[in-house]
Amino acid sequence: MDSGTEHRSGAVVRAGRALGRAFLAPPRLVTRRVRRVTHAHGAGESGMAKLIELHAVHSAGDMLITFALASTIFFSVPTDEARGRVALYLAVTMAPFILLAPVIGPLLDRVPHGRRAAMAGALLARGMLALVIASAVVTGGLELYPAALGVMVCSKAYNIVRAAVVPRLLPPRISLVKANARITLTGLLSAGAMAPVGLALNAIGERWPLYAACAITVVGALMSFRLPGRVDLAKGERTAHLAELAEVRSGQGGAESQRGGFLPKVGDSPVLKALVANASLRALSGFLLFFMAFLLRGEPLPGLSAALSLGLVGVAAGVGNGLGNVLGNWLRERSPELILLVVLVVAVGTTVTATVSYLAVTVIAVCAAAGVCQALGKLALDALVQRDVPEVVRTSAFARSETTLQMSWVLGGAIGISLPLVGPLGMGVAAVLVLLGAGLSVRGLLATARRGSPHPRVR
């Protein structure tokens, strides 16, 4: 080989390396910035950053599975048939929370020393079930629904264990509210980033998003074992029940429980009031998701097309949820009761306005407000559990409250698909859902807020 040929070959190699570096530079820059955020305020040293990254992987897999199920059950069939399919899907979704939740929680409480293995097992099982769904989406086989049930059970188990792990990895400089906000926001960003990937994979074939979901869940299972070993420690913990949460009183539950039991005044429990308020907000979210999805297919928002209407309400809900988590981080020093009172007022105000004046702007405002209120409400509930529930039952309390909220979401969705597709009627029902929760919780929350109960920054 002469020197000229050698020189040209070397130039090609150098050009290829430069092109490769230029191609990899943006992902590396994004990765460094993400790691800087997830490792901030001591999260890297405590191990919280690893949990945040694991939840991002979990959320990415969730998005791909949800995308595949939505394109199969909802978008690929006429509206009337889709409502029947979604009703069946919701019934399947409801099953783990009504029938299996009383089993899953206590079962995981009995194996507190295997939390990393439990998370890995839940992720691996969900990945295998994604392959089962992949074989059913093309043929439309009945195995789609049992597999969807299994996916929901696995996701439920993962979220219960994750809730138990968070207090174990909490850095001294971060409150539980801020930690949960950071985890949730990272999951939302991960799911949002995965949405166009799911769209591209679906264009190749209906099964490809599920294949990718399986691969991602395997990665997540391996990441579970990167969590610090102390997440498997559970010295002194025991199981909590909703009846006990109803007996926790503001600012006193921990001390009283250590002396031998919860306080007996059930009706005054801020934890129970916050759970009721959150249940109504979660029911509102489920209702809007399914009701608006079916309504806008055949009756778009005034002056807009069906595709643009669906896109706007979806973006409004997603942006609202993200904004709620950002606000939760900023408002972490505020009284959680006060936060809940404000979000209930906002939810009631927007839904009533949309009922009276059904316009594109009012409906979009309802969807955005639902996202903000659901996120802030959940962070406030977590803060109350941290403040008022004694440490020995706190992780179990998170599991019980999550079960209640998931059941509320499914119930709201079931109401949404059973109603006549009339816009003002749907907004009226949405207002009633929130008003019920507000009526049952506002008085107790207001009384607690007036007492000025403390809201600790850390454990």
Short mmCIF file of C-alpha atoms in Angstrom, two decimals:
data_model
loop_
_atom_site.label_atom_id
_atom_site.label_comp_id
_atom_site.label_asym_id
_atom_site.label_seq_id
_atom_site.Cartn_x
_atom_site.Cartn_y
_atom_site.Cartn_z
CA MET A 1 0.00 0.00 0.00
CA ASP A 2 1.51 3.32 -1.07
CA SER A 3 1.73 6.36 1.20
CA GLY A 4 -1.17 8.15 -0.55
CA THR A 5 -3.54 5.25 0.02
CA GLU A 6 -2.35 4.94 3.61
CA HIS A 7 -2.95 8.63 4.18
CA ARG A 8 -6.47 8.43 2.75
CA SER A 9 -7.29 5.38 4.88
CA GLY A 10 -6.06 7.17 7.98
CA ALA A 11 -8.17 10.21 7.11
CA VAL A 12 -11.25 8.01 6.73
CA VAL A 13 -10.59 6.40 10.11
CA ARG A 14 -10.09 9.80 11.78
CA ALA A 15 -13.23 11.14 10.14
CA GLY A 16 -15.18 8.10 11.32
CA ARG A 17 -13.92 8.56 14.89
CA ALA A 18 -14.79 12.27 14.81
CA LEU A 19 -18.27 11.45 13.50
CA GLY A 20 -18.73 8.83 16.22
CA ARG A 21 -17.67 11.28 18.91
CA ALA A 22 -20.03 13.91 17.52
CA PHE A 23 -22.88 11.37 17.43
CA LEU A 24 -22.26 10.19 21.01
CA ALA A 25 -21.64 13.65 22.47
CA PRO A 26 -25.30 14.66 22.97
CA PRO A 27 -26.32 11.39 24.74
CA ARG A 28 -23.23 11.63 26.96
CA LEU A 29 -24.01 15.23 27.81
CA VAL A 30 -27.62 14.36 28.65
CA THR A 31 -26.47 11.38 30.74
CA ARG A 32 -24.03 13.53 32.72
CA ARG A 33 -26.66 16.16 33.41
CA VAL A 34 -29.24 13.57 34.44
CA ARG A 35 -26.75 11.92 36.80
CA ARG A 36 -25.87 15.32 38.26
CA VAL A 37 -29.55 15.90 39.09
CA THR A 38 -30.26 12.41 40.41
CA HIS A 39 -27.11 12.41 42.56
CA ALA A 40 -27.69 15.90 44.05
CA HIS A 41 -28.14 16.67 47.78
CA GLY A 42 -26.54 13.44 48.93
CA ALA A 43 -28.73 11.12 46.83
CA GLY A 44 -25.65 9.60 45.22
CA GLU A 45 -24.05 8.73 48.55
CA SER A 46 -27.22 7.34 50.16
CA GLY A 47 -28.20 5.16 47.20
CA MET A 48 -31.36 7.15 46.40
CA ALA A 49 -29.94 7.99 42.96
CA LYS A 50 -29.86 4.28 42.07
CA LEU A 51 -33.52 3.95 43.04
CA ILE A 52 -34.40 7.01 40.94
CA GLU A 53 -32.62 5.52 37.94
CA LEU A 54 -34.32 2.16 38.50
CA HIS A 55 -37.72 3.85 38.57
CA ALA A 56 -36.89 5.66 35.32
CA VAL A 57 -36.24 2.28 33.68
CA HIS A 58 -39.46 0.89 35.16
CA SER A 59 -41.44 3.87 33.82
CA ALA A 60 -39.93 3.47 30.36
CA GLY A 61 -41.06 -0.15 30.23
CA ASP A 62 -44.48 0.85 31.56
CA MET A 63 -44.89 3.36 28.74
CA LEU A 64 -44.09 0.78 26.06
CA ILE A 65 -46.53 -1.78 27.48
CA THR A 66 -49.25 0.86 27.91
CA PHE A 67 -48.66 2.07 24.35
CA ALA A 68 -48.99 -1.44 22.95
CA LEU A 69 -52.16 -2.17 24.94
CA ALA A 70 -53.74 1.17 24.02
CA SER A 71 -53.07 0.69 20.30
CA THR A 72 -54.54 -2.82 20.47
CA ILE A 73 -57.54 -2.31 22.75
CA PHE A 74 -58.52 1.28 22.03
CA PHE A 75 -57.31 2.82 18.79
CA SER A 76 -57.52 -0.18 16.48
CA VAL A 77 -61.29 -0.77 16.76
CA PRO A 78 -64.51 1.26 16.38
CA THR A 79 -65.62 3.33 19.40
CA ASP A 80 -68.50 1.06 20.49
CA GLU A 81 -66.34 -2.05 20.39
CA ALA A 82 -63.45 -0.21 22.03
CA ARG A 83 -65.63 0.71 25.02
CA GLY A 84 -66.40 -2.96 25.58
CA ARG A 85 -62.76 -3.92 25.34
CA VAL A 86 -61.65 -1.14 27.68
CA ALA A 87 -64.38 -2.13 30.15
CA LEU A 88 -62.99 -5.66 30.16
CA TYR A 89 -59.49 -4.28 30.54
CA LEU A 90 -60.56 -2.13 33.49
CA ALA A 91 -62.25 -5.14 35.09
CA VAL A 92 -58.97 -7.01 34.72
CA THR A 93 -57.12 -4.00 36.13
CA MET A 94 -59.49 -3.79 39.08
CA ALA A 95 -58.98 -7.45 39.93
CA PRO A 96 -55.50 -7.20 41.45
CA PHE A 97 -56.51 -4.28 43.65
CA ILE A 98 -59.79 -5.76 44.90
CA LEU A 99 -58.87 -9.44 45.05
CA LEU A 100 -55.09 -9.57 45.30
CA ALA A 101 -54.17 -6.37 47.17
CA PRO A 102 -55.12 -7.92 50.55
CA VAL A 103 -52.66 -10.71 49.69
CA ILE A 104 -49.80 -8.82 48.02
CA GLY A 105 -49.25 -6.31 50.81
CA PRO A 106 -49.06 -8.80 53.70
CA LEU A 107 -47.00 -11.19 51.57
CA LEU A 108 -44.38 -8.51 50.91
CA ASP A 109 -44.51 -7.50 54.56
CA ARG A 110 -43.51 -11.07 55.43
CA VAL A 111 -40.41 -10.97 53.21
CA PRO A 112 -38.86 -7.59 54.09
CA HIS A 113 -35.33 -8.99 53.81
CA GLY A 114 -35.71 -9.69 50.09
CA ARG A 115 -36.83 -6.33 48.73
CA ARG A 116 -34.21 -6.15 46.00
CA ALA A 117 -35.06 -9.67 44.89
CA ALA A 118 -38.78 -8.87 45.05
CA MET A 119 -38.34 -5.82 42.81
CA ALA A 120 -36.20 -7.80 40.37
CA GLY A 121 -38.71 -10.65 40.33
CA ALA A 122 -41.62 -8.30 39.67
CA LEU A 123 -39.75 -6.67 36.79
CA LEU A 124 -38.69 -9.99 35.25
CA ALA A 125 -42.19 -11.43 35.51
CA ARG A 126 -43.62 -8.34 33.85
CA GLY A 127 -41.09 -8.66 31.03
CA MET A 128 -42.09 -12.26 30.41
CA LEU A 129 -45.75 -11.29 30.39
CA ALA A 130 -44.96 -8.59 27.83
CA LEU A 131 -43.84 -11.41 25.52
CA VAL A 132 -47.13 -13.21 26.12
CA ILE A 133 -49.01 -10.03 25.22
CA ALA A 134 -46.84 -9.67 22.12
CA SER A 135 -48.06 -13.05 20.87
CA ALA A 136 -51.69 -12.02 21.50
CA VAL A 137 -51.81 -8.48 20.06
CA VAL A 138 -51.70 -9.69 16.47
CA THR A 139 -54.08 -12.63 16.84
CA GLY A 140 -56.38 -10.95 19.40
CA GLY A 141 -56.27 -14.05 21.58
CA LEU A 142 -57.97 -14.17 24.97
CA GLU A 143 -54.60 -14.64 26.68
CA LEU A 144 -54.17 -10.87 26.29
CA TYR A 145 -56.37 -10.18 29.31
CA PRO A 146 -54.85 -12.63 31.83
CA ALA A 147 -51.43 -11.37 30.76
CA ALA A 148 -52.59 -7.78 31.30
CA LEU A 149 -53.80 -8.81 34.75
CA GLY A 150 -50.38 -10.27 35.50
CA VAL A 151 -48.66 -7.08 34.35
CA MET A 152 -50.83 -5.07 36.76
CA VAL A 153 -50.07 -7.42 39.65
CA CYS A 154 -46.32 -7.18 38.97
CA SER A 155 -46.47 -3.41 38.71
CA LYS A 156 -48.41 -3.27 41.98
CA ALA A 157 -45.81 -5.44 43.73
CA TYR A 158 -42.97 -3.27 42.41
CA ASN A 159 -44.60 -0.04 43.61
CA ILE A 160 -45.28 -1.46 47.07
CA VAL A 161 -41.65 -2.48 47.48
CA ARG A 162 -40.40 0.82 46.06
CA ALA A 163 -42.51 2.71 48.63
CA ALA A 164 -40.92 0.61 51.36
CA VAL A 165 -37.41 1.24 50.04
CA VAL A 166 -37.58 5.06 49.83
CA PRO A 167 -37.30 5.79 53.59
CA ARG A 168 -34.29 3.47 53.81
CA LEU A 169 -32.36 5.48 51.21
CA LEU A 170 -33.45 8.98 52.22
CA PRO A 171 -30.44 11.37 52.40
CA PRO A 172 -30.26 13.62 55.49
CA ARG A 173 -30.71 16.78 53.38
CA ILE A 174 -33.83 15.62 51.48
CA SER A 175 -37.37 15.32 52.86
CA LEU A 176 -39.58 12.42 51.89
CA VAL A 177 -41.78 14.81 49.91
CA LYS A 178 -38.83 16.03 47.86
CA ALA A 179 -37.51 12.51 47.33
CA ASN A 180 -40.88 11.26 46.11
CA ALA A 181 -41.25 14.31 43.87
CA ARG A 182 -37.85 13.64 42.33
CA ILE A 183 -38.62 9.95 41.76
CA THR A 184 -42.02 10.66 40.22
CA LEU A 185 -40.76 13.48 38.00
CA THR A 186 -37.89 11.34 36.73
CA GLY A 187 -40.36 8.57 35.93
CA LEU A 188 -42.58 10.98 34.02
CA LEU A 189 -39.65 12.33 32.01
CA SER A 190 -38.51 8.79 31.23
CA ALA A 191 -41.99 7.76 30.10
CA GLY A 192 -42.31 10.91 27.99
CA ALA A 193 -38.96 10.27 26.33
CA MET A 194 -40.02 6.70 25.58
CA ALA A 195 -43.32 7.70 23.92
CA PRO A 196 -41.80 8.58 20.51
CA VAL A 197 -39.69 5.42 20.70
CA GLY A 198 -42.86 3.39 21.20
CA LEU A 199 -44.45 5.15 18.26
CA ALA A 200 -41.47 4.36 16.04
CA LEU A 201 -41.37 0.73 17.16
CA ASN A 202 -45.11 0.37 16.60
CA ALA A 203 -44.61 1.58 13.04
CA ILE A 204 -42.26 -1.38 12.50
CA GLY A 205 -44.72 -3.84 14.01
CA GLU A 206 -47.28 -4.13 16.82
CA ARG A 207 -45.09 -6.53 18.76
CA TRP A 208 -41.91 -4.45 18.78
CA PRO A 209 -42.83 -2.10 21.68
CA LEU A 210 -43.45 -5.19 23.80
CA TYR A 211 -40.15 -6.77 22.80
CA ALA A 212 -38.41 -3.55 23.82
CA ALA A 213 -40.38 -3.48 27.10
CA CYS A 214 -39.17 -7.00 27.89
CA ALA A 215 -35.54 -6.00 27.28
CA ILE A 216 -35.91 -2.89 29.43
CA THR A 217 -37.45 -4.80 32.34
CA VAL A 218 -34.54 -7.26 32.28
CA VAL A 219 -32.17 -4.30 32.60
CA GLY A 220 -34.30 -3.00 35.48
CA ALA A 221 -34.15 -6.38 37.25
CA LEU A 222 -30.35 -6.27 37.13
CA MET A 223 -30.37 -2.68 38.40
CA SER A 224 -32.44 -3.75 41.43
CA PHE A 225 -29.42 -5.55 42.84
CA ARG A 226 -27.34 -2.36 42.60
CA LEU A 227 -29.38 -0.87 45.45
CA PRO A 228 -27.57 -0.75 48.82
CA GLY A 229 -27.95 -3.80 51.01
CA ARG A 230 -29.64 -1.84 53.80
CA VAL A 231 -32.90 -1.71 51.80
CA ASP A 232 -33.38 -5.32 52.89
CA LEU A 233 -33.18 -4.40 56.56
CA ALA A 234 -36.54 -4.21 58.33
CA LYS A 235 -35.79 -4.22 62.05
CA GLY A 236 -38.86 -3.36 64.11
CA GLU A 237 -41.28 -3.02 61.20
CA ARG A 238 -44.78 -4.48 61.23
CA THR A 239 -47.91 -4.36 59.10
CA ALA A 240 -50.28 -1.38 59.07
CA HIS A 241 -53.97 -1.46 58.14
CA LEU A 242 -56.32 1.29 56.96
CA ALA A 243 -58.25 1.02 60.22
CA GLU A 244 -55.07 1.97 62.05
CA LEU A 245 -54.37 4.86 59.69
CA ALA A 246 -57.82 6.18 60.54
CA GLU A 247 -56.77 6.35 64.19
CA VAL A 248 -53.61 8.39 63.65
CA ARG A 249 -53.96 12.00 64.80
CA SER A 250 -51.89 14.91 63.60
CA GLY A 251 -48.47 15.32 65.14
CA GLN A 252 -49.16 12.71 67.84
CA GLY A 253 -49.48 9.34 66.13
CA GLY A 254 -45.83 8.43 66.40
CA ALA A 255 -45.48 9.16 70.09
CA GLU A 256 -48.73 7.52 71.06
CA SER A 257 -48.06 4.44 68.98
CA GLN A 258 -44.72 3.93 70.63
CA ARG A 259 -46.54 3.81 73.98
CA GLY A 260 -48.75 0.96 72.89
CA GLY A 261 -51.25 1.93 70.24
CA PHE A 262 -52.87 4.53 68.03
CA LEU A 263 -55.09 7.27 69.39
CA PRO A 264 -58.77 6.30 69.30
CA LYS A 265 -60.35 9.40 67.73
CA VAL A 266 -60.98 8.05 64.22
CA GLY A 267 -62.83 11.00 62.68
CA ASP A 268 -59.99 13.44 63.38
CA SER A 269 -57.25 11.62 61.47
CA PRO A 270 -55.53 13.88 58.92
CA VAL A 271 -54.00 10.82 57.25
CA LEU A 272 -57.43 9.34 56.57
CA LYS A 273 -58.79 12.72 55.41
CA ALA A 274 -55.84 13.14 53.07
CA LEU A 275 -56.38 9.62 51.72
CA VAL A 276 -60.05 10.38 51.01
CA ALA A 277 -59.13 13.64 49.25
CA ASN A 278 -56.50 11.85 47.16
CA ALA A 279 -58.92 9.06 46.30
CA SER A 280 -61.32 11.61 44.80
CA LEU A 281 -58.49 13.25 42.82
CA ARG A 282 -57.30 9.87 41.54
CA ALA A 283 -60.87 8.95 40.57
CA LEU A 284 -61.06 12.27 38.67
CA SER A 285 -57.87 11.39 36.79
CA GLY A 286 -59.13 7.93 35.79
CA PHE A 287 -62.51 9.34 34.80
CA LEU A 288 -61.04 12.06 32.57
CA LEU A 289 -58.62 9.68 30.88
CA PHE A 290 -61.28 7.28 29.63
CA PHE A 291 -64.24 9.61 29.24
CA MET A 292 -62.32 12.21 27.25
CA ALA A 293 -60.58 9.57 25.13
CA PHE A 294 -63.90 8.16 23.92
CA LEU A 295 -65.72 11.48 23.77
CA LEU A 296 -63.09 13.22 21.64
CA ARG A 297 -62.94 10.40 19.11
CA GLY A 298 -66.46 11.20 17.94
CA GLU A 299 -67.07 14.69 19.33
CA PRO A 300 -63.92 16.88 19.29
CA LEU A 301 -63.58 20.03 21.34
CA PRO A 302 -65.41 23.05 19.87
CA GLY A 303 -63.46 24.38 16.88
CA LEU A 304 -60.82 21.61 16.91
CA SER A 305 -60.23 18.31 15.12
CA ALA A 306 -60.38 14.94 16.92
CA ALA A 307 -56.62 14.37 16.70
CA LEU A 308 -55.79 17.88 17.91
CA SER A 309 -58.34 17.61 20.74
CA LEU A 310 -56.85 14.32 21.99
CA GLY A 311 -53.34 15.72 21.69
CA LEU A 312 -54.14 18.91 23.61
CA VAL A 313 -55.87 17.21 26.55
CA GLY A 314 -53.12 14.59 26.73
CA VAL A 315 -50.36 17.20 26.73
CA ALA A 316 -52.27 19.31 29.28
CA ALA A 317 -52.60 16.35 31.66
CA GLY A 318 -48.93 15.36 31.26
CA VAL A 319 -47.61 18.90 31.68
CA GLY A 320 -49.90 19.40 34.67
CA ASN A 321 -48.57 16.26 36.35
CA GLY A 322 -44.98 17.32 35.79
CA LEU A 323 -45.72 20.85 37.01
CA GLY A 324 -47.36 19.42 40.13
CA ASN A 325 -44.19 17.52 41.02
CA VAL A 326 -42.04 20.60 40.41
CA LEU A 327 -44.35 22.66 42.64
CA GLY A 328 -44.25 19.90 45.25
CA ASN A 329 -40.48 20.23 45.40
CA TRP A 330 -40.80 24.01 45.79
CA LEU A 331 -43.63 23.85 48.37
CA ARG A 332 -42.06 21.14 50.51
CA GLU A 333 -41.96 23.41 53.58
CA ARG A 334 -45.69 24.21 53.40
CA SER A 335 -48.36 22.47 55.47
CA PRO A 336 -49.53 19.34 53.61
CA GLU A 337 -53.09 19.97 54.83
CA LEU A 338 -53.00 23.44 53.30
CA ILE A 339 -51.69 22.05 50.01
CA LEU A 340 -54.54 19.54 49.90
CA LEU A 341 -57.12 22.20 50.63
CA VAL A 342 -55.81 24.37 47.79
CA VAL A 343 -55.76 21.54 45.23
CA LEU A 344 -59.31 20.53 46.16
CA VAL A 345 -60.48 24.11 45.60
CA VAL A 346 -58.70 24.23 42.23
CA ALA A 347 -60.14 20.87 41.14
CA VAL A 348 -63.68 21.84 42.15
CA GLY A 349 -63.41 25.27 40.55
CA THR A 350 -62.16 24.05 37.17
CA THR A 351 -64.63 21.16 36.86
CA VAL A 352 -67.62 23.31 37.84
CA THR A 353 -66.53 25.99 35.36
CA ALA A 354 -66.24 23.41 32.56
CA THR A 355 -69.71 22.08 33.44
CA VAL A 356 -71.28 25.52 33.20
CA SER A 357 -69.23 26.64 30.17
CA TYR A 358 -68.10 23.66 28.07
CA LEU A 359 -65.37 25.16 25.86
CA ALA A 360 -62.02 23.95 24.59
CA VAL A 361 -60.15 26.19 27.02
CA THR A 362 -62.16 25.09 30.07
CA VAL A 363 -61.82 21.37 29.25
CA ILE A 364 -58.07 21.70 28.70
CA ALA A 365 -57.86 23.61 32.00
CA VAL A 366 -59.66 20.72 33.77
CA CYS A 367 -57.19 18.16 32.39
CA ALA A 368 -54.18 20.32 33.33
CA ALA A 369 -55.59 21.00 36.81
CA ALA A 370 -56.26 17.29 37.34
CA GLY A 371 -52.60 16.53 36.63
CA VAL A 372 -51.32 19.25 38.97
CA CYS A 373 -53.77 18.36 41.75
CA GLN A 374 -53.11 14.63 41.58
CA ALA A 375 -49.35 15.13 41.84
CA LEU A 376 -49.49 17.70 44.66
CA GLY A 377 -52.16 15.73 46.51
CA LYS A 378 -50.08 12.55 46.50
CA LEU A 379 -46.99 14.39 47.73
CA ALA A 380 -49.03 15.95 50.54
CA LEU A 381 -50.40 12.52 51.52
CA ASP A 382 -46.88 11.10 51.62
CA ALA A 383 -45.81 13.98 53.87
CA LEU A 384 -48.67 13.29 56.28
CA VAL A 385 -47.81 9.59 56.43
CA GLN A 386 -44.22 10.55 57.17
CA ARG A 387 -45.26 13.00 59.87
CA ASP A 388 -48.04 11.15 61.66
CA VAL A 389 -47.56 7.41 61.11
CA PRO A 390 -44.96 5.77 63.38
CA GLU A 391 -41.85 4.44 61.69
CA VAL A 392 -42.56 0.81 62.58
CA VAL A 393 -45.60 0.78 60.26
CA ARG A 394 -44.79 3.63 57.88
CA THR A 395 -43.63 1.56 54.90
CA SER A 396 -46.64 -0.72 55.18
CA ALA A 397 -48.89 2.35 55.38
CA PHE A 398 -47.57 3.53 52.00
CA ALA A 399 -48.53 0.17 50.51
CA ARG A 400 -52.07 0.34 51.87
CA SER A 401 -52.65 3.90 50.69
CA GLU A 402 -51.32 3.10 47.22
CA THR A 403 -53.79 0.23 46.93
CA THR A 404 -56.68 2.54 47.81
CA LEU A 405 -55.59 5.16 45.28
CA GLN A 406 -55.20 2.63 42.47
CA MET A 407 -58.67 1.25 43.13
CA SER A 408 -60.06 4.80 43.02
CA TRP A 409 -58.42 5.41 39.65
CA VAL A 410 -59.97 2.27 38.18
CA LEU A 411 -63.36 3.14 39.64
CA GLY A 412 -63.18 6.59 38.05
CA GLY A 413 -62.26 5.02 34.72
CA ALA A 414 -65.19 2.60 34.95
CA ILE A 415 -67.57 5.52 35.49
CA GLY A 416 -66.02 7.29 32.52
CA ILE A 417 -66.61 4.50 30.02
CA SER A 418 -70.18 3.85 31.23
CA LEU A 419 -71.49 7.41 30.80
CA PRO A 420 -73.21 8.75 27.66
CA LEU A 421 -70.67 10.68 25.60
CA VAL A 422 -71.97 14.17 26.38
CA GLY A 423 -69.31 16.75 27.28
CA PRO A 424 -71.15 18.91 29.85
CA LEU A 425 -72.54 15.78 31.52
CA GLY A 426 -69.02 14.35 31.88
CA MET A 427 -67.69 17.57 33.38
CA GLY A 428 -70.62 17.57 35.81
CA VAL A 429 -69.81 14.03 36.94
CA ALA A 430 -66.14 15.02 37.30
CA ALA A 431 -67.19 17.89 39.56
CA VAL A 432 -69.32 15.54 41.67
CA LEU A 433 -66.37 13.15 42.17
CA VAL A 434 -64.20 15.94 43.52
CA LEU A 435 -67.00 17.48 45.59
CA LEU A 436 -67.58 14.14 47.31
CA GLY A 437 -63.94 13.91 48.33
CA ALA A 438 -63.88 17.55 49.40
CA GLY A 439 -67.06 17.19 51.44
CA LEU A 440 -65.63 14.24 53.36
CA SER A 441 -62.17 15.70 54.00
CA VAL A 442 -62.12 19.52 54.00
CA ARG A 443 -63.38 20.02 57.55
CA GLY A 444 -60.81 17.69 59.09
CA LEU A 445 -57.95 19.06 56.99
CA LEU A 446 -58.91 22.63 57.81
CA ALA A 447 -59.01 21.88 61.54
CA THR A 448 -55.56 20.28 61.41
CA ALA A 449 -54.12 23.11 59.32
CA ARG A 450 -55.38 25.65 61.89
CA ARG A 451 -53.56 23.77 64.65
CA GLY A 452 -50.36 24.33 62.69
CA SER A 453 -48.95 20.80 62.96
CA PRO A 454 -45.26 20.55 62.12
CA HIS A 455 -44.04 19.25 58.78
CA PRO A 456 -40.55 17.79 59.18
CA ARG A 457 -37.98 18.08 56.41
CA VAL A 458 -36.47 14.68 57.05
CA ARG A 459 -37.27 11.38 58.67
#
